[in-house]
Every structure is written in structure tokens, then in C-alpha cells.
Coordinates of C-alpha atoms in Angstrom, one line a residue:
X28 CA 0.0 0.1 0.1
X29 CA 1.2 3.1 -0.5
X30 CA 0.3 4.5 3.0
X31 CA 2.5 1.4 4.0
X32 CA 5.7 2.7 2.0
X33 CA 6.0 6.3 3.3
X34 CA 5.7 4.6 6.7
X35 CA 7.9 1.8 6.3
X36 CA 11.0 0.9 4.0
X37 CA 10.7 -1.8 1.4
X38 CA 11.2 -5.1 3.6
X39 CA 11.4 -3.4 7.1
X40 CA 8.2 -4.8 7.9
X41 CA 9.4 -8.4 9.5
X42 CA 12.2 -6.9 11.3
X43 CA 9.6 -3.6 12.5
X44 CA 7.3 -6.2 14.5
X45 CA 10.3 -7.8 16.2
X46 CA 11.5 -4.5 17.7
X47 CA 8.1 -3.7 18.9
X48 CA 7.9 -6.7 20.7
X49 CA 11.5 -5.3 22.4
X50 CA 9.7 -2.0 23.4
X51 CA 7.1 -4.6 24.8
X52 CA 9.8 -6.6 26.6
X53 CA 11.6 -3.9 27.9
X54 CA 7.8 -2.1 29.4
X55 CA 7.4 -5.2 31.2
X56 CA 11.1 -5.2 33.0
X57 CA 11.1 -1.3 33.3
X58 CA 7.6 -1.2 35.1
X59 CA 7.4 -4.7 37.3
X60 CA 10.6 -2.3 38.8
X61 CA 8.8 0.8 39.6
X62 CA 6.9 -1.3 42.4
X63 CA 9.2 -2.5 43.4
X64 CA 10.7 0.5 45.5
X65 CA 7.5 0.2 47.9
X66 CA 8.3 -3.6 48.2
X67 CA 11.9 -3.1 49.2
X68 CA 11.4 -0.4 51.9
X69 CA 8.7 -2.8 53.6
X70 CA 10.8 -6.3 53.0
X71 CA 13.9 -4.3 54.4
X72 CA 12.9 -1.9 56.3
X73 CA 14.1 0.9 54.9
X74 CA 13.4 5.0 54.1
X75 CA 12.2 5.8 51.6
X76 CA 15.3 7.4 50.2
X77 CA 16.9 4.0 50.4
X78 CA 14.5 2.2 48.6
X79 CA 14.5 4.8 46.1
X80 CA 17.9 3.2 45.1
X81 CA 16.5 0.3 42.8
X82 CA 15.2 3.5 40.3
X83 CA 18.8 4.9 40.9
X84 CA 20.2 1.1 40.0
X85 CA 18.1 0.7 36.9
X86 CA 18.6 3.8 35.7
X87 CA 22.1 4.1 36.2
X88 CA 22.5 1.2 34.0
X89 CA 21.1 3.1 31.4
X90 CA 23.1 6.0 32.2
X91 CA 26.4 3.4 31.9
X92 CA 26.0 1.3 29.0
X93 CA 24.3 3.9 26.5
X94 CA 27.4 5.2 25.3
X95 CA 29.2 2.2 25.0
X96 CA 26.2 0.9 22.9
X97 CA 26.6 4.0 20.7
X98 CA 30.0 2.3 19.5
X99 CA 28.4 -0.9 19.2
X100 CA 26.3 -0.1 17.1
X101 CA 28.6 2.4 14.7
X102 CA 31.5 -0.6 14.5
X103 CA 28.7 -3.1 14.0
X104 CA 25.1 -2.0 13.2
X105 CA 21.8 -2.0 15.4
X106 CA 21.1 -5.5 15.1
X107 CA 24.2 -6.5 16.9
X108 CA 23.0 -3.8 19.7
X109 CA 19.9 -5.1 19.8
X110 CA 21.1 -8.9 20.0
X111 CA 23.9 -7.5 22.7
X112 CA 21.5 -5.7 24.7
X113 CA 18.8 -8.5 25.4
X114 CA 21.3 -10.7 25.6
X115 CA 23.3 -8.8 29.1
X116 CA 19.2 -8.3 30.2
X117 CA 18.5 -11.8 30.2
X118 CA 21.8 -12.7 32.0
X119 CA 20.7 -9.8 34.4
X120 CA 16.9 -11.7 34.9
X121 CA 19.1 -14.6 35.7
X122 CA 20.6 -13.0 38.7
X123 CA 17.5 -12.6 40.5
X124 CA 17.9 -16.5 41.8
X125 CA 21.3 -16.0 43.7
X126 CA 19.8 -13.0 45.0
X127 CA 17.0 -14.4 46.0
X128 CA 19.2 -17.5 47.7
X129 CA 21.8 -14.4 49.5
X130 CA 18.7 -12.2 50.4
X131 CA 20.6 -8.9 50.4
X132 CA 19.5 -5.7 49.4
X133 CA 22.8 -4.8 47.3
X134 CA 22.3 -8.0 45.0
X135 CA 19.0 -7.3 44.3
X136 CA 20.6 -4.0 43.5
X137 CA 23.3 -5.4 40.9
X138 CA 20.6 -8.2 39.4
X139 CA 18.8 -5.0 38.6
X140 CA 21.6 -3.0 37.3
X141 CA 22.7 -5.7 34.9
X142 CA 19.3 -6.0 33.2
X143 CA 18.8 -2.6 33.0
X144 CA 22.5 -2.4 31.0
X145 CA 21.4 -4.8 29.2
X146 CA 18.4 -3.0 28.4
X147 CA 20.0 0.5 27.9
X148 CA 22.1 -1.0 25.0
X149 CA 18.8 -2.6 23.5
X150 CA 16.7 0.9 23.8
X151 CA 19.8 2.4 22.6
X152 CA 20.2 0.4 19.4
X153 CA 16.1 -0.1 18.8
X154 CA 14.9 3.3 18.8
X155 CA 17.4 4.8 16.3
X156 CA 16.6 1.3 14.2
X157 CA 12.8 2.2 14.3
X158 CA 13.1 5.7 12.7
X159 CA 16.0 4.6 10.1
X160 CA 13.1 2.4 8.3
X161 CA 11.8 4.6 6.9
X162 CA 11.4 8.0 5.7
X163 CA 12.7 10.9 8.0
X164 CA 9.6 12.6 7.3
X165 CA 7.9 10.3 9.3
X166 CA 10.5 9.2 11.8
X167 CA 8.9 10.9 15.1
X168 CA 5.7 9.5 14.3
X169 CA 7.3 5.7 13.7
X170 CA 9.3 6.2 16.7
X171 CA 5.9 7.3 18.5
X172 CA 4.0 4.1 17.3
X173 CA 6.4 2.0 18.1
X174 CA 6.9 3.6 21.4
X175 CA 2.4 3.2 22.0
X176 CA 3.0 -1.2 22.5
X177 CA 5.8 -0.2 25.0
X178 CA 2.4 1.0 27.7
X179 CA 1.6 -3.2 26.9
X180 CA 4.3 -4.1 28.7
X181 CA 4.3 -1.4 31.5
X182 CA 0.9 -3.1 31.9
X183 CA 2.0 -6.8 31.7
X184 CA 4.9 -5.9 34.3
X185 CA 2.6 -3.7 36.8
X186 CA 0.1 -6.7 36.5
X187 CA 2.8 -9.3 37.2
X188 CA 3.8 -6.9 40.7
X189 CA 0.0 -6.6 41.5
X190 CA -0.9 -10.5 41.0
X191 CA 2.1 -12.5 42.1
X192 CA 4.6 -10.1 44.4
X193 CA 2.3 -7.5 46.2
X194 CA 0.0 -10.0 48.0
X195 CA 2.8 -11.9 48.6
X196 CA 4.0 -8.8 51.3
X197 CA 3.7 -9.7 54.7
X198 CA 1.8 -6.7 56.5
X199 CA 3.7 -6.9 59.7
X200 CA 5.3 -3.1 59.9
X201 CA 8.8 -2.0 60.2
X202 CA 8.7 -1.8 64.2
X203 CA 7.2 -5.4 64.5
X204 CA 10.0 -6.8 62.0
X205 CA 12.5 -5.2 63.9
X206 CA 11.1 -6.8 67.3
X207 CA 11.4 -10.7 65.5
X208 CA 13.5 -12.9 65.8
X209 CA 16.3 -13.4 62.8
X210 CA 15.0 -16.5 62.1
X211 CA 11.3 -15.7 61.5
X212 CA 12.4 -12.2 60.2
X213 CA 14.2 -14.4 57.5
X214 CA 11.5 -17.0 56.8
X215 CA 9.5 -13.9 55.8
X216 CA 11.9 -12.3 53.8
X217 CA 12.2 -15.5 52.0
X218 CA 8.5 -16.1 50.8
X219 CA 8.8 -12.3 49.7
X220 CA 12.2 -12.4 48.0
X221 CA 10.7 -16.0 45.9
X222 CA 8.0 -13.7 45.3
X223 CA 9.9 -10.9 43.8
X224 CA 11.9 -13.3 41.5
X225 CA 9.7 -15.9 40.2
X226 CA 8.2 -12.9 37.6
X227 CA 11.7 -11.3 36.7
X228 CA 13.3 -14.8 35.8
X229 CA 9.8 -14.9 33.5
X230 CA 11.0 -11.7 31.6
X231 CA 13.7 -13.7 31.1
X232 CA 13.0 -16.2 29.2
X233 CA 10.1 -13.8 27.1
X234 CA 13.7 -11.9 26.3
X235 CA 15.7 -15.0 25.5
X236 CA 12.7 -15.5 23.1
X237 CA 12.7 -12.5 21.5
X238 CA 16.5 -12.8 21.2
X239 CA 16.5 -15.9 18.8
X240 CA 13.5 -14.4 16.9
X241 CA 16.1 -11.7 16.1
X242 CA 18.8 -13.5 15.9
X243 CA 17.6 -15.3 12.9
X244 CA 15.8 -12.4 10.6
X245 CA 17.5 -11.1 8.4
X246 CA 17.6 -7.6 8.9
X247 CA 18.1 -3.8 7.0
X248 CA 20.8 -1.7 8.8
X249 CA 22.4 1.4 8.7
X250 CA 18.8 2.8 7.0
X251 CA 18.9 6.6 6.8
X252 CA 22.5 6.8 8.5
X253 CA 25.1 6.4 5.2
X254 CA 27.8 8.2 6.1
X255 CA 28.6 12.0 3.9
X256 CA 31.6 12.7 2.2
X257 CA 34.2 14.3 4.3
X258 CA 32.0 13.8 7.2
X259 CA 34.1 12.8 10.4
X260 CA 32.5 10.1 12.6
X261 CA 35.3 9.6 15.4
X262 CA 33.9 11.0 18.8
X263 CA 35.0 14.0 19.7
X264 CA 33.9 15.4 16.4
X265 CA 30.8 14.0 16.5
X266 CA 30.4 15.0 20.2
X267 CA 31.2 18.7 19.4
X268 CA 28.2 18.6 16.2
X269 CA 25.7 17.2 18.9
X270 CA 26.8 19.8 21.5
X271 CA 26.5 23.4 19.0
X272 CA 23.0 21.8 17.9
X273 CA 20.3 23.6 20.4
X274 CA 17.8 21.4 19.4
X275 CA 19.6 18.7 20.6
X276 CA 21.4 19.9 23.2
X277 CA 17.4 21.1 24.7
X278 CA 16.3 17.8 23.8
X279 CA 18.3 15.6 26.0
X280 CA 17.9 18.4 29.1
X281 CA 13.9 17.6 28.4
X282 CA 14.5 14.0 28.0
X283 CA 16.2 14.0 31.8
X284 CA 13.6 15.6 33.1
X285 CA 10.8 14.0 31.5
X286 CA 12.2 10.1 32.4
X287 CA 12.7 11.9 35.9
X288 CA 8.6 13.1 35.9
X289 CA 7.7 10.0 34.5
X290 CA 9.8 7.6 37.2
X291 CA 8.6 9.9 40.5
X292 CA 4.9 9.6 39.0
X293 CA 4.7 6.2 38.7
X294 CA 7.1 4.9 41.3
X295 CA 5.9 6.9 44.2
X296 CA 1.9 6.9 43.0
X297 CA 1.6 3.3 45.9
X298 CA 2.7 5.8 48.7
X299 CA 0.1 8.9 47.1
X300 CA -2.7 6.4 47.3
X301 CA -2.0 5.5 50.5
X302 CA -1.8 8.5 52.5
X303 CA -4.9 9.9 50.2
X304 CA -7.4 7.1 50.6
X305 CA -5.7 3.9 51.9
X306 CA -6.3 0.3 51.0
X307 CA -4.0 -2.8 50.6
X308 CA -1.1 -3.3 48.7
X309 CA -3.3 -5.1 46.0
X310 CA -5.7 -2.3 45.9
X311 CA -2.9 0.7 45.8
X312 CA -1.4 -1.8 42.9
X313 CA -4.4 -1.1 41.3
X314 CA -4.2 2.2 41.3
X315 CA -0.9 2.5 39.7
X316 CA -2.6 -0.4 37.5
X317 CA -5.1 2.3 36.1
X318 CA -2.5 4.8 35.8
X319 CA -0.6 2.3 33.2
X320 CA -3.8 1.1 31.5
X321 CA -4.5 5.1 31.1
X322 CA -1.0 5.6 29.3
X323 CA -1.2 2.5 26.9
X324 CA -4.5 4.4 25.0
X325 CA -3.4 7.3 25.2
X326 CA -0.2 6.0 23.0
X327 CA -2.2 5.5 20.3
X328 CA -4.3 7.9 21.0
X329 CA -1.0 10.6 20.6
X330 CA -0.1 8.6 17.7
X331 CA -3.5 9.1 15.9
X332 CA -3.6 13.2 16.9
X333 CA 0.0 13.7 15.1
X334 CA -1.5 12.8 11.9
X335 CA -3.6 16.0 12.3
X336 CA -1.3 18.3 15.0
X337 CA 2.3 19.4 15.0
X338 CA 4.0 17.2 17.8
X339 CA 5.9 19.7 19.6
X340 CA 2.4 21.6 20.3
X341 CA 0.7 18.4 21.5
X342 CA 3.8 18.2 23.7
X343 CA 2.9 21.6 24.8
X344 CA -0.8 21.4 25.5
X345 CA 0.4 17.7 27.6
X346 CA 3.1 19.3 29.6
X347 CA 0.2 22.6 30.5
X348 CA -2.0 20.1 31.2
X349 CA 0.3 18.3 33.9
X350 CA 1.5 20.9 35.3
X351 CA -2.8 21.4 36.5
X352 CA -3.0 17.7 37.5
X353 CA 0.3 18.3 39.3
X354 CA -1.1 21.4 41.3
X355 CA -4.2 19.3 41.9
X356 CA -1.9 16.5 43.6
X357 CA -0.7 18.4 46.0
X358 CA -3.6 21.1 46.9
X359 CA -6.7 18.2 47.0
X360 CA -4.5 15.2 48.8
X361 CA -7.8 13.1 48.3
X362 CA -9.0 11.0 45.6
X363 CA -9.8 14.0 43.5
X364 CA -5.9 14.2 44.0
X365 CA -5.4 10.5 43.1
X366 CA -7.3 10.9 40.3
X367 CA -5.1 13.5 38.9
X368 CA -2.1 11.4 39.8
X369 CA -3.4 8.7 37.4
X370 CA -4.4 11.1 34.6
X371 CA -1.0 12.3 34.5
X372 CA -0.1 9.0 32.7
X373 CA -2.3 10.6 29.4
X374 CA 0.2 13.6 29.6
X375 CA 3.2 11.8 30.2
X376 CA 1.7 9.0 27.0
X377 CA 3.4 11.4 24.4
X378 CA 6.4 12.7 26.2
X379 CA 9.3 10.1 25.6
X380 CA 9.4 9.3 22.0
X381 CA 8.1 12.9 20.9
X382 CA 11.2 14.1 22.6
X383 CA 13.2 11.6 21.3
X384 CA 12.2 12.1 17.4
X385 CA 12.8 16.2 17.8
X386 CA 16.4 15.6 18.9
X387 CA 17.1 13.1 16.6
X388 CA 16.0 15.0 13.3
X389 CA 18.8 15.7 10.7
X390 CA 21.8 14.5 12.6
X391 CA 22.4 11.5 10.2
X392 CA 25.3 9.4 10.6
X393 CA 25.3 10.8 14.4
X394 CA 22.3 9.7 15.0
X395 CA 23.2 6.6 16.9
X396 CA 25.7 9.0 19.3
X397 CA 23.1 11.3 19.1
X398 CA 20.7 8.5 20.5
X399 CA 23.4 7.4 23.3
X400 CA 22.6 10.6 24.6
X401 CA 19.8 10.6 24.8
X402 CA 19.7 7.5 26.5
X403 CA 22.4 8.7 29.0
X404 CA 19.4 11.3 30.0
X405 CA 17.3 8.6 31.3
X406 CA 19.7 8.9 34.6
X407 CA 16.7 11.3 35.2
X408 CA 15.1 8.3 36.5
X409 CA 18.1 7.4 39.3
X410 CA 18.2 11.2 40.7
X411 CA 14.5 12.9 40.7
X412 CA 13.1 9.6 42.2
X413 CA 15.8 10.6 45.5
X414 CA 15.0 14.0 45.6
X415 CA 11.3 12.8 45.4
X416 CA 11.7 10.2 48.3
X417 CA 13.5 12.8 50.4
X418 CA 10.8 15.4 50.1
X419 CA 8.1 12.4 50.8
X420 CA 10.8 11.5 53.8
X421 CA 10.4 15.7 54.9
X422 CA 6.8 16.5 54.2
X423 CA 4.2 13.8 52.6
X424 CA 3.8 11.9 49.4
X425 CA 1.4 14.1 48.5
X426 CA 3.3 17.6 48.6
X427 CA 6.2 15.7 46.6
X428 CA 4.1 15.5 43.6
X429 CA 5.7 19.4 42.9
X430 CA 9.2 17.3 42.1
X431 CA 7.4 16.2 38.9
X432 CA 5.6 19.1 38.6
X433 CA 9.5 21.0 38.4
X434 CA 10.3 18.9 35.6
X435 CA 7.4 18.6 33.4
X436 CA 8.2 22.7 33.7
X437 CA 11.2 22.2 31.8
X438 CA 10.0 20.0 29.0
X439 CA 7.1 22.4 28.1
X440 CA 9.9 25.2 27.9
X441 CA 11.5 22.5 25.5
X442 CA 8.3 22.4 23.2
X443 CA 7.7 26.7 23.2
X444 CA 11.2 26.3 22.0
X445 CA 10.6 23.5 19.3
X446 CA 7.8 25.4 18.3
X447 CA 9.2 29.1 18.2
X448 CA 12.4 27.6 16.2
X449 CA 9.8 27.4 13.0
X450 CA 12.2 24.1 12.1
X451 CA 11.5 22.9 8.5
X452 CA 10.3 19.4 8.8
X453 CA 12.2 16.7 6.8
X454 CA 11.4 16.2 3.2
X455 CA 10.1 12.6 2.5

């Protein structure tokens, strides 16, 4: 079909479908990890700040492995990067078994770091690969479409946590655990940590199956990223060009705060629900599940809207709405505020792929290292939850939603910047 040819290059259909399964897989792993902040806080009787180290380990790995992934993609191919990322993620998921036997927080953080490191390489490779599978004029929309399947994984991840992990958390408080004997406490923790392990091993199996599917499939590579004659591709020259590009430079900053906002919103939904309406761990988990269902539906809605509305204008509308919802969450810490927190997922659904697409537009061969910089910006998901957790410890879970509000303000500024730049769209 003519429309399909404008969306994808010839022969890219099957590889595109396989890459979409990667988006589902890393969404599952990432959002199964969000409730782990609350879980480990309970299991090991820690503060919100200490438990937020889960996200520090997860998103810190994204930061550390993104640049090596760019070298791999340039030296070999996007397919090599995808396979290496999947393989490392499988190894990280497998580490949850020895972590459960050792029963220390540090070992679980190591497993999460290895898992996320593999997903960092995978995401650094898969996102620009998707963008290169068709004309540059439809690259941002194509990435939004592929990313629209990521919430399928996020919902599956939270569902796995809600069904297999949260119901197995013992209701004993930190004070009650402190009063227990060592053997009694270890028995409770063993049950809880085994519940954590099983879903991660299942995700590892899914990633292994995807690895096999991609390994046996012939994939086009370097689409739309041919090296121009006289174009220097060594790291320093590439870094200078990227830093000189205002759209890219501001895009990395916006992505840092966007991922920080997303991680804060979803990580601390359980704590907000506990203060606003109370309920059991499963009840609170249902609110996070509702958030991700909103995110799933909204992703496809945004892809449709982008056929009629400029992406950066849509991003501005969503970030302004997010600022309003954060204000409601802080000022009305009741069921109304909790509904506002859930509705933030509507705004978040558009942001990551849109920032990504706008920042990488027109970079050519520099796209591979540019993609690494945008994935390194995911460090916002490691650092800002520590700020959010610290604010909760100092004030309350409701007041702490000022942190994502500040993040949304930065992303709104990037949308305004792109709208005022009047940059011409790429030719088809």
C-alpha cells in the first residue's frame, strides 16, 4: 500500500514487528521495577530515600551503558546492539535467583543494574533503528507508533507485580519486623523475595525468545544513516556537532526531566494512594495499574493526533495539563488528587518518543551517538526519585508531587523552544 510504503522502507516490515516486541519487553521489565521501591522498603525496613536506590541502580545502568552501545552500533550494526542488549538483560534477570538465595538488598541492586544495562543497550539500538526504517519525515510518528506498544509491556509488568509480588508481602510493619527474631524475620523475607524472583525469571525467558527471533531474521541496517563524504565520525568531532545543535542539546535536558517525572509519578503512586485513600497493597497497586492503562490507550491516541497536529504543539498541551494535574494532586490530597495522579499518564504518554524524535531529527550518521545521549538522559529516572523520596520523608507523599511538576515545566519549555524555532520538517 502507498501509505505503508511512506511509513516503512521496503523489506522492513518483519524486522519492525520484531523490534516492537522489544518495546513490549523492556516496558514489562521497567514497570515491574517501579513497585519494587515500595516492596524493598517493606522487606528490608528502609526509608523512602534508601528504597529509591532501586531506581538509581536501574536508570544509572541506562546512563552507564548507553555510550558503549553507540560504539557497538557504529562499529557493527543496530542488530548487533539489539542482540547484545537482549543477551545482557537475560543474564541480569537470571541473577535474581542467586539474589534470592543471598537475601541482601545489594545483590538485588546488582541484578537490576545488569538487567537495566542490557535494556539500555537494547533501547539505544532499537529506537534509532525504528526511526531509520522509513522516510525521515515520518520518523517521529513511526517511533511514537513503536513506543505505543511499550505500555502493553508496562501494564503487563505492573500486573505481574500486582498478582505475583504485592499479595505475597507480609503486612508486618517495620517496628514489628524489628521486634522479630532473626529466624522468623528471615522466613518472612524468604517468601517475599521468592515472590519477587519468579516474575523476573519469566521476563528473562521472554527476552531469550525475542533474542532467538531477531538472531535468525535478516534485518536491514544503517537505513538513512549513511556516512556523508568528508563527514568526521570520531567521537570528539561528533560530540562537538551534537553540543552545537541547540535542538539536540535542549532535547537531552528535556528528556532527563521527562524520564524523571515519569519515574517519580509511577514509583510513588503507591505512597500517594496510601496517604490519600489507604487500602491494601493490592488496592494501591490497582491505582498504578489504572495509570498504565491510561498510558496505553493514550499512546495510540497521540499517534493518531500527530497525523493532524504538530508534535511539539501537542507536547506543549500535554505538559501544561500535567502542571495543572500536579497542582491538583498537591492541593487536594484526596481521591480527587489520586485521580489527578492517574491522569498524569495521559500527559506522559506522548513525551518520551516525541522528545527523542525532535532531538534526533536531521542528525544523519550522528544519530547513533545522539541516541546514546538521549538514553543517558534517562539518568533523570535515577536521580529525581531520590529527590522525590527525600521530599516525602521531609513532608508527605502528596506534597512531593511538586517534584514532577518542576520536571514538566522544563519539558514545556522545550516544546515552546521547538515551536518558536520554526524548523522545517524533513523531506519525505
